[in-house]
Short mmCIF file of C-alpha atoms in Angstrom, two decimals:
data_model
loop_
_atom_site.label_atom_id
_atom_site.label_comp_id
_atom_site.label_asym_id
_atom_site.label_seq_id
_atom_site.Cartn_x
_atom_site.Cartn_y
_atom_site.Cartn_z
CA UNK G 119 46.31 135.21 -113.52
CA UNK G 120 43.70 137.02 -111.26
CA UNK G 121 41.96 139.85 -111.54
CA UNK G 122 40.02 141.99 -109.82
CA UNK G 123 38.75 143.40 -113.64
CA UNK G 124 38.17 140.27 -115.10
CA UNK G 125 34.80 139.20 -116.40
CA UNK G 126 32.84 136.65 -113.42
CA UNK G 127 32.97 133.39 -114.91
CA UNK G 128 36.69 134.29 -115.93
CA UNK G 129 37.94 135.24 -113.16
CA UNK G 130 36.58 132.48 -110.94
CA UNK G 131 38.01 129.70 -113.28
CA UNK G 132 41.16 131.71 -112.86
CA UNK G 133 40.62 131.85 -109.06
CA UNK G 134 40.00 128.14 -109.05
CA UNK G 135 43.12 127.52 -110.90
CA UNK G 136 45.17 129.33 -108.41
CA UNK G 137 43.49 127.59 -105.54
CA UNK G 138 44.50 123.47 -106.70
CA UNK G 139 42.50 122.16 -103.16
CA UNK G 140 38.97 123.29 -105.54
CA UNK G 141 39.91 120.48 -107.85
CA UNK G 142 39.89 117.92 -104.72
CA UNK G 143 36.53 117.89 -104.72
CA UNK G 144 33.90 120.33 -103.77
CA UNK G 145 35.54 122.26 -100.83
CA UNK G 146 33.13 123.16 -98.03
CA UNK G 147 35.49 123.24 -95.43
CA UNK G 148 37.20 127.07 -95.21
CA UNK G 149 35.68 126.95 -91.93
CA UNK G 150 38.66 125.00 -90.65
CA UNK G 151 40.98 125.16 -93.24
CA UNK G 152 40.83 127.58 -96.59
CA UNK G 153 42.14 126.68 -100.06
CA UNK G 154 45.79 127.94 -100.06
CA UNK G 155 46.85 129.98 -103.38
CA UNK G 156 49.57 128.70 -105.23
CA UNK G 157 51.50 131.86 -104.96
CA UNK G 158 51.82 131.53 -101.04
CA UNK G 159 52.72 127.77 -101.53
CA UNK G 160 55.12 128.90 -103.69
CA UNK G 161 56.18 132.07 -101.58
CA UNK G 162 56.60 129.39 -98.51
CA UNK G 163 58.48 127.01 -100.48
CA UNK G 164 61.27 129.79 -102.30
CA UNK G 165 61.92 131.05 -98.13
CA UNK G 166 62.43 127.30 -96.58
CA UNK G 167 64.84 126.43 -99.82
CA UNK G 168 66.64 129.68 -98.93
CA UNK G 169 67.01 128.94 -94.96
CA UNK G 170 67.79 125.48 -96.10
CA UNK G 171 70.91 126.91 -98.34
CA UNK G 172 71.72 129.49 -96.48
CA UNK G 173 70.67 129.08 -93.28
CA UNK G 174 68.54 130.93 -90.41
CA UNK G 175 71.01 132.52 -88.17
CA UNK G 176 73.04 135.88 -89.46
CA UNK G 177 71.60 138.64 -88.30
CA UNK G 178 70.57 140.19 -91.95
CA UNK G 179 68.15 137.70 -92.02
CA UNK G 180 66.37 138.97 -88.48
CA UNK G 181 66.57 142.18 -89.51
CA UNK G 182 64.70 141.13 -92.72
CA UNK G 183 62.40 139.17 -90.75
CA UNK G 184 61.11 141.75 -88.73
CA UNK G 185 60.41 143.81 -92.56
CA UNK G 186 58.03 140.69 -93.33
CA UNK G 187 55.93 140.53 -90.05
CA UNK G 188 55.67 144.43 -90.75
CA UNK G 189 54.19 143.21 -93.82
CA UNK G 190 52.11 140.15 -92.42
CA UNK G 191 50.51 143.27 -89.97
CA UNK G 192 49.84 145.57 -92.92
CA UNK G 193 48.04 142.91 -94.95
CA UNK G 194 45.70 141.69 -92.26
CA UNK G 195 45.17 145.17 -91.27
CA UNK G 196 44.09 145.84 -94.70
CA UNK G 197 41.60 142.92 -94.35
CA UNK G 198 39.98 144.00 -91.19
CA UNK G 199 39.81 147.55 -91.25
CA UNK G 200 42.58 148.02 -87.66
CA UNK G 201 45.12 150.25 -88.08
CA UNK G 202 48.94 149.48 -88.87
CA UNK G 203 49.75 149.88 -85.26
CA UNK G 204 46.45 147.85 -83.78
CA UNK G 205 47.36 144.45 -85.21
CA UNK G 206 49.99 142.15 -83.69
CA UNK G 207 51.12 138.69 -84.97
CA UNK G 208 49.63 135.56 -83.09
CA UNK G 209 50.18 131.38 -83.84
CA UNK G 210 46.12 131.29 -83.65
CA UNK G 211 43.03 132.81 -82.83
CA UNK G 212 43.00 130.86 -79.45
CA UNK G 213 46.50 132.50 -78.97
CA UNK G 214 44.97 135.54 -79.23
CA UNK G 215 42.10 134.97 -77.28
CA UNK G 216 44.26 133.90 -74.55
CA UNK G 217 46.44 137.20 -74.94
CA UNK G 218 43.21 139.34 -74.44
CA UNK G 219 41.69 137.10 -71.78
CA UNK G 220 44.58 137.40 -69.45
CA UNK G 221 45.75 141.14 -70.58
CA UNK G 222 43.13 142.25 -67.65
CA UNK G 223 43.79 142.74 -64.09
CA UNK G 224 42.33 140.03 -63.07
CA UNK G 225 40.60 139.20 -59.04
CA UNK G 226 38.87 136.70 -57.41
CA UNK G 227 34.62 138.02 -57.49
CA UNK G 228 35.28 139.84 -60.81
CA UNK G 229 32.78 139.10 -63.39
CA UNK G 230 32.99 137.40 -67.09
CA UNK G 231 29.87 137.00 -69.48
CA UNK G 232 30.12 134.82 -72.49
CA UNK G 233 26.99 133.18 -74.48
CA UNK G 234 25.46 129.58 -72.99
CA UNK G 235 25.61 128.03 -76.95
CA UNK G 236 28.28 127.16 -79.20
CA UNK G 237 31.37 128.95 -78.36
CA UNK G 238 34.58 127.65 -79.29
CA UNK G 239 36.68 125.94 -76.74
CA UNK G 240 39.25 128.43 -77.68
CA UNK G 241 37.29 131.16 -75.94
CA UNK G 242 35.73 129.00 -73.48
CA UNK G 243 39.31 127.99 -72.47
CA UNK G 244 40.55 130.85 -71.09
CA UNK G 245 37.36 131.55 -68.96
CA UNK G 246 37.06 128.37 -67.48
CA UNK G 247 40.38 128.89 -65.93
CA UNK G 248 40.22 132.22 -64.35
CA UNK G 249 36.81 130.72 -63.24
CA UNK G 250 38.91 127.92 -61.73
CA UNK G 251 42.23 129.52 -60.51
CA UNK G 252 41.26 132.89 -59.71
CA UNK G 253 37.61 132.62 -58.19
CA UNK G 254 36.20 134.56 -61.63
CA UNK G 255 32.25 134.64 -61.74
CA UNK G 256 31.67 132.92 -65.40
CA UNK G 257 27.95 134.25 -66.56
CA UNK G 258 26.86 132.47 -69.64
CA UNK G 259 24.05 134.29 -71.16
CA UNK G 260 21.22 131.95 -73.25
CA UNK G 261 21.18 133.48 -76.57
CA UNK G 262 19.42 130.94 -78.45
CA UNK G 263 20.79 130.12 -81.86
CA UNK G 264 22.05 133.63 -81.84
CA UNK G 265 19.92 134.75 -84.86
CA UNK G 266 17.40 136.57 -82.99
CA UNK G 267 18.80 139.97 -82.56
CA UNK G 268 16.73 141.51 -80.45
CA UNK G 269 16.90 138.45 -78.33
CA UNK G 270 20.56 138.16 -78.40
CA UNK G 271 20.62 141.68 -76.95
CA UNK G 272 18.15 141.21 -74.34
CA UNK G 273 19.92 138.27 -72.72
CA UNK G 274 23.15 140.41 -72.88
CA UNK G 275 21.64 143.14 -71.24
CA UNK G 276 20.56 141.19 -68.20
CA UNK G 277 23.76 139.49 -68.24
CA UNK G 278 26.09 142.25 -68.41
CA UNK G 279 25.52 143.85 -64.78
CA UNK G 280 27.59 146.87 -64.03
CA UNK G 281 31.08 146.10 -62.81
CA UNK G 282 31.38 142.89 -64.87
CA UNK G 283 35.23 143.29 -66.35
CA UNK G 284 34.51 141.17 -69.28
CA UNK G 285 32.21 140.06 -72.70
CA UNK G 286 33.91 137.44 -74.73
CA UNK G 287 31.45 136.63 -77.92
CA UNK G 288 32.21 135.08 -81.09
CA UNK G 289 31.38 137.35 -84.05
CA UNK G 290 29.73 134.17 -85.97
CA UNK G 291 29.27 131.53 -84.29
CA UNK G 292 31.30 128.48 -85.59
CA UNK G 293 28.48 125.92 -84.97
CA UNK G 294 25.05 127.76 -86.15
CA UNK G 295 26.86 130.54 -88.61
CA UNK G 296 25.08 133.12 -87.07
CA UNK G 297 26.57 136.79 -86.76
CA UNK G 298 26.07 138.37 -83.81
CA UNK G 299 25.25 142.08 -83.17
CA UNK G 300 29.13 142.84 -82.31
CA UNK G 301 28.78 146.46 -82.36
CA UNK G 302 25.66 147.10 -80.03
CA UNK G 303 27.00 144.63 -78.02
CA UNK G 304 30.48 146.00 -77.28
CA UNK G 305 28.22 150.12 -76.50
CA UNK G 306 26.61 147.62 -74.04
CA UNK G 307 29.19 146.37 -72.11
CA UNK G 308 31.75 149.94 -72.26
CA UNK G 309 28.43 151.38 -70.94
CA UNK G 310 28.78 148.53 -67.91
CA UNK G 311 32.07 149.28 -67.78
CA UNK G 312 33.68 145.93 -69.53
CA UNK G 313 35.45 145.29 -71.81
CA UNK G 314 34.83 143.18 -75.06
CA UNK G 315 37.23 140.48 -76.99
CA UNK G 316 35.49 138.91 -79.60
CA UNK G 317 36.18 135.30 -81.38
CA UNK G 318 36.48 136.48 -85.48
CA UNK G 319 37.36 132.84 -86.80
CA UNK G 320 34.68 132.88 -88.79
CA UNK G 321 34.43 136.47 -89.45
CA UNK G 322 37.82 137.67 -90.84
CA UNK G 323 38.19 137.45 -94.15
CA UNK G 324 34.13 135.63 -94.98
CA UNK G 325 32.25 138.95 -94.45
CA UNK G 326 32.90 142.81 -94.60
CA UNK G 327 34.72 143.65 -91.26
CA UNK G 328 35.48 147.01 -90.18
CA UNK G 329 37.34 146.08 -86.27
CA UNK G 330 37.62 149.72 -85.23
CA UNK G 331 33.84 150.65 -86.44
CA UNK G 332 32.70 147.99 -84.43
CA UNK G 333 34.11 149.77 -81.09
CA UNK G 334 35.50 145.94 -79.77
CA UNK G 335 38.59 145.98 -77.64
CA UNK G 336 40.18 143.06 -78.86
CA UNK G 337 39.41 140.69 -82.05
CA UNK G 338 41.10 137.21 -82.76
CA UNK G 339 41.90 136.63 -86.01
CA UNK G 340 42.90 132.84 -87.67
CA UNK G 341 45.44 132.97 -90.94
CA UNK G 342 44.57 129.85 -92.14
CA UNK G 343 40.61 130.08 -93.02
CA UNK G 344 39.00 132.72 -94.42
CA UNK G 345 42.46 134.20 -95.15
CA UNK G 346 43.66 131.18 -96.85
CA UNK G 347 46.62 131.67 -94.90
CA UNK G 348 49.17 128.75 -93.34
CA UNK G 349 48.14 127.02 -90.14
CA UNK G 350 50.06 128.21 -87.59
CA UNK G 351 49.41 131.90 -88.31
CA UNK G 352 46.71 134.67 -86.33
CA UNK G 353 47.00 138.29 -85.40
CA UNK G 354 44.65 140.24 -82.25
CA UNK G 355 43.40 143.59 -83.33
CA UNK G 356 43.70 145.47 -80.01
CA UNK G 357 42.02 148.82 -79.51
CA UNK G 358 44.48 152.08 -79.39
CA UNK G 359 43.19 152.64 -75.70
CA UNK G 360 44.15 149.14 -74.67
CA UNK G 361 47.28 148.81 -75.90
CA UNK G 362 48.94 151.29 -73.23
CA UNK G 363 46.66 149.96 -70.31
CA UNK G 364 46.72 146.33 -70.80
CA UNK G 365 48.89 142.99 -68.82
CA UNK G 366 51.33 142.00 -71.45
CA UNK G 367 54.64 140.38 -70.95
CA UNK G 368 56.66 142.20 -72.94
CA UNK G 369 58.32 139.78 -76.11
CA UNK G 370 61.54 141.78 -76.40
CA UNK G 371 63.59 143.49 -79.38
CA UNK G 372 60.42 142.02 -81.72
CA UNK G 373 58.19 144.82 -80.34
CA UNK G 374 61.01 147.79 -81.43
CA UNK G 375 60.00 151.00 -83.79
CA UNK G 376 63.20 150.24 -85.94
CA UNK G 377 66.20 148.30 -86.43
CA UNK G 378 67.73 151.32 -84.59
CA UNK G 379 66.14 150.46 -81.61
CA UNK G 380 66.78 146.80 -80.98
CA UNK G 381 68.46 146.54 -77.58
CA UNK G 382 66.92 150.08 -76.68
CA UNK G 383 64.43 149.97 -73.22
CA UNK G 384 61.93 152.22 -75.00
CA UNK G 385 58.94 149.96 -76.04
CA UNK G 386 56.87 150.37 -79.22
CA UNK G 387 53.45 152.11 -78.43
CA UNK G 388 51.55 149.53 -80.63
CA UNK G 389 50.02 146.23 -80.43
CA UNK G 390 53.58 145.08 -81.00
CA UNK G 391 54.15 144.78 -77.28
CA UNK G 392 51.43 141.50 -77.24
CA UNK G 393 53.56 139.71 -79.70
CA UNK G 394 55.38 136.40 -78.61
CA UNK G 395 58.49 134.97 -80.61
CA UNK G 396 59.47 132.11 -81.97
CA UNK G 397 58.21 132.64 -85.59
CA UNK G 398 58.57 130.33 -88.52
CA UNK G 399 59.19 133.19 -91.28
CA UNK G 400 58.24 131.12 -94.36
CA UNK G 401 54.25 131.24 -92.74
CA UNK G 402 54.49 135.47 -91.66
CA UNK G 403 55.38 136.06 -95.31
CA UNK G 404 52.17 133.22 -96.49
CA UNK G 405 50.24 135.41 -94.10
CA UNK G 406 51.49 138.44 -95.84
CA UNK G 407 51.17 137.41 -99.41
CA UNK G 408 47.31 135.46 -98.71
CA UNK G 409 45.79 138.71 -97.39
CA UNK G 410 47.90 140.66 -100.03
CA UNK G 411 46.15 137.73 -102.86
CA UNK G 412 42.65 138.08 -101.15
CA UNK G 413 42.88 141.96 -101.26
CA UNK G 414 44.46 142.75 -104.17
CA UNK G 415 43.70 140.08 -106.86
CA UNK G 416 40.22 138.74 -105.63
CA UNK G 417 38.96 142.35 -103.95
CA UNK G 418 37.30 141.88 -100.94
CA UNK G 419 34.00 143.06 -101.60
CA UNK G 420 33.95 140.77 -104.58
CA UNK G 421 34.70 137.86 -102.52
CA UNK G 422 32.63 139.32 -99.48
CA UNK G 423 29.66 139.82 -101.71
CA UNK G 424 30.10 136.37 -104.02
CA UNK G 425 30.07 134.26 -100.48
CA UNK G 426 27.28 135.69 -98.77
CA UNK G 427 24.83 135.14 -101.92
CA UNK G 428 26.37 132.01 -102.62
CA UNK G 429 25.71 130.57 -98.64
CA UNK G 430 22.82 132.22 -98.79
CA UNK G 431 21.65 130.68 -101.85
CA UNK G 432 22.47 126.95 -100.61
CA UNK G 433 21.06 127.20 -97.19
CA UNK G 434 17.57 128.07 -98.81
CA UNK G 435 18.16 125.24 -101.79
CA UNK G 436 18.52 123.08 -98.84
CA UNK G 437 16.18 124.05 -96.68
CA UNK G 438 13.74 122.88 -99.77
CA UNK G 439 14.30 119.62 -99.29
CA UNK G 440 12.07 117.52 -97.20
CA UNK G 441 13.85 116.15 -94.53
CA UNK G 442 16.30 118.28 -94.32
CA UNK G 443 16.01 120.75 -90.87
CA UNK G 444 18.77 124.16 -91.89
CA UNK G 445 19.83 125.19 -88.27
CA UNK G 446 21.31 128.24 -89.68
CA UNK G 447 19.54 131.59 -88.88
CA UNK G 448 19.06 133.06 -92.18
CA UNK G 449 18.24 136.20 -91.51
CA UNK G 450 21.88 136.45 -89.84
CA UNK G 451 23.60 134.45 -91.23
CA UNK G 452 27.44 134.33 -92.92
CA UNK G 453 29.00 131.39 -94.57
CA UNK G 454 28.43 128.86 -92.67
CA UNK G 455 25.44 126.92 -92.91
CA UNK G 456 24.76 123.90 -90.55
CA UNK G 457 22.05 121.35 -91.28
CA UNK G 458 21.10 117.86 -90.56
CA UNK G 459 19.06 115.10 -92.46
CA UNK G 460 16.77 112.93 -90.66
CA UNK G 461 17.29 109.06 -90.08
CA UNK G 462 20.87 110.20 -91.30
CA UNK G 463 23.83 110.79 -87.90
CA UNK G 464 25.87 113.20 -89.48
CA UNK G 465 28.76 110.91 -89.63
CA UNK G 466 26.94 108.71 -92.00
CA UNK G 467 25.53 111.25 -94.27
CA UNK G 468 29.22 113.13 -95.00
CA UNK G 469 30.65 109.67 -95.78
CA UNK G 470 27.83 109.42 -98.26
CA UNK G 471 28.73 112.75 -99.30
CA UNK G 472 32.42 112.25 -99.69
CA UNK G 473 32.01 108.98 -101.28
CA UNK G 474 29.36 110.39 -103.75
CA UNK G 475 30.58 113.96 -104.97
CA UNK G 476 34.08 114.44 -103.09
CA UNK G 477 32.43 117.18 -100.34
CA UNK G 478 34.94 117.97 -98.22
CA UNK G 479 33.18 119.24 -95.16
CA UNK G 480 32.51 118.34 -91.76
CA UNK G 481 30.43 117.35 -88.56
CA UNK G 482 29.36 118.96 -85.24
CA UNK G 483 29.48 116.31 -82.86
CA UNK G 484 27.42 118.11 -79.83
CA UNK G 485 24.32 118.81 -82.76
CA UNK G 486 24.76 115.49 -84.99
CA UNK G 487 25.14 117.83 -88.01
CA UNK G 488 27.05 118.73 -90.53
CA UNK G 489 28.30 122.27 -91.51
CA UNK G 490 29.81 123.57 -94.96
CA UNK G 491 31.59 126.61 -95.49
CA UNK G 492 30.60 128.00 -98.37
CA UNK G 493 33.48 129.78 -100.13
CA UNK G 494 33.70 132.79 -103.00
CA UNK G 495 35.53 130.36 -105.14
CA UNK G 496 32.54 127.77 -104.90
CA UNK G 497 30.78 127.44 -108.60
CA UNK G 498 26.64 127.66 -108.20
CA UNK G 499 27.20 123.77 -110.41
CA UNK G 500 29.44 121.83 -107.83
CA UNK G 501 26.82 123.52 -104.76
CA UNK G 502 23.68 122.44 -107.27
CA UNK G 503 25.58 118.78 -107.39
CA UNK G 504 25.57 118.67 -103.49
CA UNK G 505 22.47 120.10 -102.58
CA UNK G 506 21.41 116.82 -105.22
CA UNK G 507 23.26 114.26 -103.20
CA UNK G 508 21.77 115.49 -99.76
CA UNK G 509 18.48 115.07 -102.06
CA UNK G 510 19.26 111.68 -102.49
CA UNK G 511 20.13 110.95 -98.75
CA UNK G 512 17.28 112.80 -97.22
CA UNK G 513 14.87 110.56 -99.62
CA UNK G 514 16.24 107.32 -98.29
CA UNK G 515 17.85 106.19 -94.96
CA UNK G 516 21.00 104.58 -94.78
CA UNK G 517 19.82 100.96 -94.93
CA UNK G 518 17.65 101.72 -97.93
CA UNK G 519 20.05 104.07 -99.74
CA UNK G 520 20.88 103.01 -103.31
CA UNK G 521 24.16 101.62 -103.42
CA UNK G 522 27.38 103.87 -104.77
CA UNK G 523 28.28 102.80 -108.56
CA UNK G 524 31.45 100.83 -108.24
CA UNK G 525 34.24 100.83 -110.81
CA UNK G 526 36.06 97.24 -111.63
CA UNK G 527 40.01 97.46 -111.54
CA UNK G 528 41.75 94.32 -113.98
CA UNK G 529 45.14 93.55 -114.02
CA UNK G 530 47.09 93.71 -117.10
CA UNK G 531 45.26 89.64 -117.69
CA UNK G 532 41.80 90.75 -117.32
CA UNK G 533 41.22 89.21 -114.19
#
């Protein structure tokens, strides 16, 4: 069982145990998908039996639904530092980045800045449009790898003229895993008068967040990576002075105080009012019991502080290796770390990599690199036993790379 007391080695072979996906092979790959816990597998599978018995439709069970999501809210709220009535359920962070996005008042001439590199499609999405359907200006701001701070900010500054209506920034940038300067850059643009929704898919849950500190007036929030929650699954921190002010369509008897008040025309003052419907309940209560898991039984600052030093730790093992070009900032960087290893396309190199040591991990097409996540539940021996294999690659190309030990499989006659 985990532990927030137990002794380190112990309680990471007990936090591997409860996470089976470890035993796959290594997993570098949180930045898409996390491990999920065996208790929210379980918690998933006990709800689905019971709507399969019992079925989905008396109205007990709604009323009980609407208890879990209250729960699903609490727990990420826990995570990110929001307040109980600042967090509303989403199906993704692009779902909520979509919600924020179109929450404004928007008219053709108004004014969006985002950054030139490596934001996610997700964000991107959203802006293109009003760019296309409503005549938006879309500024893109070159902020370099987004390491540089002071550069970062500089860029901003001359990007974020007054009157522009809106920054939307990731908080670490899914392709170079650098964190950007959230906080300085949301005083910027409220002293421009815009507002700021920031991309946290690779924020929540891999480093210490605090969503009200950072002064941000909406944050995006994915269940199923750093949370280790189901796919499917997201919440949208929304600042207390938004949630009056903002475009929402209203979702309905969802966004209620109490079961008293279903049917009632009084709507909840709360982020409540920017939730949708339609939920599959088995994946709120995995939401619910993953950011309970990561909170209670890991701690956060144990995982926060384990995966930093462990990422950390790798990108500079890596960045020993001749050959190998780390296109991670480290001097801002999370847990992501994105390299590359010449004469290798990335392609190549992680099926070398899969074949060799089971890494799960993945490739950035626009770069021709490959990024790993690197997770708390990582052991320093399995990221030793990769940094080795992209040893072996980077000392070889593919045509001259040893060939993979093979293993010879006989029928029950030898042959």
């Amino acid at each position: 069982m985990v532990s927030p007391f137990l002794p380190e080695q112990e309680k990471l072979a007990a936090i591997r145990e409860a996470l089976p996906a470890t035993g796959a092979g290594i997993y570098l790959n949180t930045g898409t998908c996390g491990p999920l816990p065996v208790e929210v597998a379980r918690a998933m599978a006990d709800l689905e039996a019971w709507e399969l018995r019992v079925g989905r439709a008396s109205y007990d069970y709604e009323l009980e639904t609407l208890d879990r999501m209250a729960e699903a809210r609490a727990a990420v709220a826990a995570v990110v530092g929001a307040g109980l009535d600042e967090i509303a359920l989403t199906h993704a962070t692009t779902d909520g980045l979509n919600i924020a996005t179109w929450s404004l008042d928007w008219k053709p001439g108004d004014r969006v800045v985002t950054a030139r590199q490596f934001e996610h499609i997700g964000a991107l999405g959203p802006l293109y449009t009003l760019r296309d359907r409503v005549g938006v200006e879309l500024v893109m701001a070159d902020i370099g790898d987004g390491g540089d701070r002071r550069a970062v900010l500089e860029a901003l500054d001359r990007a974020i003229l007054p009157g522009t209506k809106l920054v939307s920034l990731s908080h670490v940038s899914w392709a170079t895993g650098a964190i950007l300067p959230i906080a300085e850059i949301a005083r910027l643009a409220h002293d421009r008068g815009a507002r700021i929704v920031v991309d946290g898919a690779q924020s929540a849950g891999a480093i210490p967040l605090d969503v009200a500190g950072l002064g941000v007036d909406y944050y995006a929030i994915p269940g199923q990576k750093w949370l280790l929650g189901p796919e499917g699954t997201g919440a949208l921190y929304v600042a207390p002075d938004r949630i009056e002010r903002a475009l929402v369509t209203f979702s309905g008897y969802r966004a209620y105080e109490s079961h008293d008040l279903v049917g009632s025309a009084t709507p909840w003052p709360s982020a409540r009012r920017f939730e949708g419907s339609s939920w599959h309940r088995p994946s709120v209560v995995g939401l619910a019991r993953a950011c309970g898991w990561l909170s209670m039984a890991v701690g956060l600052e144990w995982a926060h502080r384990r995966g930093l030093g462990l990422a950390r730790a790798t990108a500079d093992r890596l960045a020993r290796i001749p050959g190998v070009e780390v296109l991670t900032p480290r001097e801002s960087m999370a847990t992501l770390v994105t390299f590359r290893v010449a004469g290798w396309p990335a392609q190549a190199a992680l099926d070398e990599l899969g074949a060799r040591v089971f890494a799960i991990a993945r490739t950035l097409v626009d770069l021709d690199a490959l990024r790993i996540s690197v997770g708390w539940f990582n052991t320093e021996e399995e990221l030793e036993r990769f940094a080795t294999c992209v040893e072996l690659l980077a000392a070889h190309t593919p045509e001259t790379l040893p060939a993979r030990r093979t293993l010879a499989m006989l029928d029950e006659a030898g042959r």
